[in-house]
Coordinates of C-alpha atoms in Angstrom, one line a residue:
M864 CA -1.9 22.0 28.9
G865 CA -2.0 22.3 32.6
G866 CA -2.8 19.7 35.1
R867 CA -5.3 19.9 38.0
R868 CA -5.1 22.9 40.3
G869 CA -3.3 21.9 43.4
G870 CA -2.7 18.5 42.1
G871 CA 0.6 16.7 41.8
R872 CA 2.3 15.7 38.6
D873 CA 0.2 14.3 35.7
V874 CA 1.3 11.3 33.7
V875 CA 0.3 11.2 30.0
L876 CA 0.4 7.9 28.2
V877 CA 0.4 7.7 24.5
A878 CA -0.1 4.5 22.5
H879 CA 0.1 3.7 18.9
H880 CA -1.8 0.8 17.6
D881 CA -1.0 -0.5 14.2
A882 CA -3.6 -2.9 12.8
A883 CA -3.0 -4.9 9.6
H884 CA -5.3 -3.9 6.7
T885 CA -7.1 -6.3 4.4
G886 CA -8.3 -6.0 0.9
L887 CA -7.2 -7.1 -2.6
L888 CA -3.9 -5.3 -2.4
F889 CA -2.9 -7.5 0.6
H890 CA -4.2 -10.8 -0.9
P891 CA -1.7 -13.6 -0.5
G892 CA -2.1 -14.5 -4.2
L893 CA -0.7 -11.2 -5.4
I894 CA 3.0 -12.1 -4.9
P895 CA 2.8 -15.4 -6.9
L896 CA 0.9 -13.5 -9.6
L897 CA 3.6 -10.9 -9.8
S898 CA 6.3 -13.6 -10.0
R899 CA 4.4 -15.2 -13.0
L900 CA 3.7 -11.9 -14.8
A901 CA 7.2 -10.3 -14.3
P902 CA 9.6 -13.1 -13.5
G903 CA 12.7 -11.1 -14.4
W904 CA 11.7 -8.2 -12.1
Y905 CA 10.6 -10.5 -9.4
S906 CA 13.9 -12.5 -9.4
R907 CA 15.9 -9.3 -8.8
Q908 CA 14.0 -8.4 -5.6
N909 CA 16.1 -8.9 -2.5
T910 CA 13.4 -7.9 0.0
S911 CA 9.7 -8.4 0.2
T912 CA 7.9 -7.3 -2.9
Q913 CA 7.6 -3.5 -2.9
T914 CA 3.9 -3.1 -3.9
G915 CA 4.2 0.6 -3.1
R916 CA 6.4 1.0 -6.1
L917 CA 3.7 -0.4 -8.3
L918 CA 1.2 2.1 -6.8
V919 CA 3.3 5.1 -8.1
L920 CA 3.8 3.6 -11.5
G921 CA 0.5 5.2 -12.8
P922 CA 1.4 8.8 -12.1
A923 CA 5.0 8.2 -13.4
L924 CA 3.7 6.7 -16.7
A925 CA 1.2 9.6 -17.1
A926 CA 4.0 12.2 -16.4
L927 CA 6.3 10.5 -18.9
G928 CA 3.5 10.4 -21.5
C929 CA 2.9 14.1 -21.0
A930 CA 6.6 14.9 -21.3
S931 CA 7.1 12.8 -24.4
G932 CA 3.8 13.5 -26.0
L933 CA 3.0 9.8 -26.3
R934 CA -0.8 9.4 -25.9
R935 CA -0.7 5.7 -25.2
L936 CA 1.8 6.2 -22.4
R937 CA -0.5 8.8 -20.9
L938 CA -3.5 6.5 -21.3
A939 CA -1.6 3.6 -19.6
G940 CA -0.7 6.0 -16.7
M941 CA -4.4 7.0 -16.4
L942 CA -5.6 3.4 -16.4
W943 CA -3.0 2.3 -13.9
S944 CA -3.8 5.3 -11.6
A945 CA -7.5 4.4 -11.8
A946 CA -6.8 0.8 -10.9
T947 CA -4.6 2.0 -8.0
A948 CA -7.4 4.3 -6.7
A949 CA -9.8 1.3 -6.9
L950 CA -7.4 -0.9 -4.9
L951 CA -6.8 1.7 -2.2
A952 CA -10.6 2.3 -2.0
D953 CA -11.0 -1.4 -1.4
V954 CA -8.4 -1.3 1.4
A955 CA -10.2 1.7 3.0
R956 CA -13.5 -0.1 3.0
S957 CA -12.2 -3.5 4.1
P958 CA -12.0 -4.4 7.8
V959 CA -8.7 -4.5 9.7
V960 CA -7.4 -7.9 10.9
P961 CA -9.0 -8.7 14.3
E962 CA -6.7 -8.5 17.3
R963 CA -5.2 -11.7 18.4
T964 CA -4.2 -12.3 21.9
T965 CA -1.8 -14.9 23.1
T966 CA -2.1 -16.6 26.5

């Protein structure tokens, strides 16, 4: 892209704004629920809970079910994937956290 004819130099500013999402996936009660449902797994975590790993569990279960021929594993993967899709649709339709300014 060129600048103005006969003009000096152009300055282009690029900004990236990252707004926090809302929705059930980011509900503060999710972490205590995970710690109650899977205490062994939760106690082995050395960082914040990796909810992203839980999102890929559905396709992984479905793939394992297909590879092993276990119908129940395929079904579990399908149901987990459907729940994941619903959670992500909820995030997409939820508003972002409003900007807070400090003075």
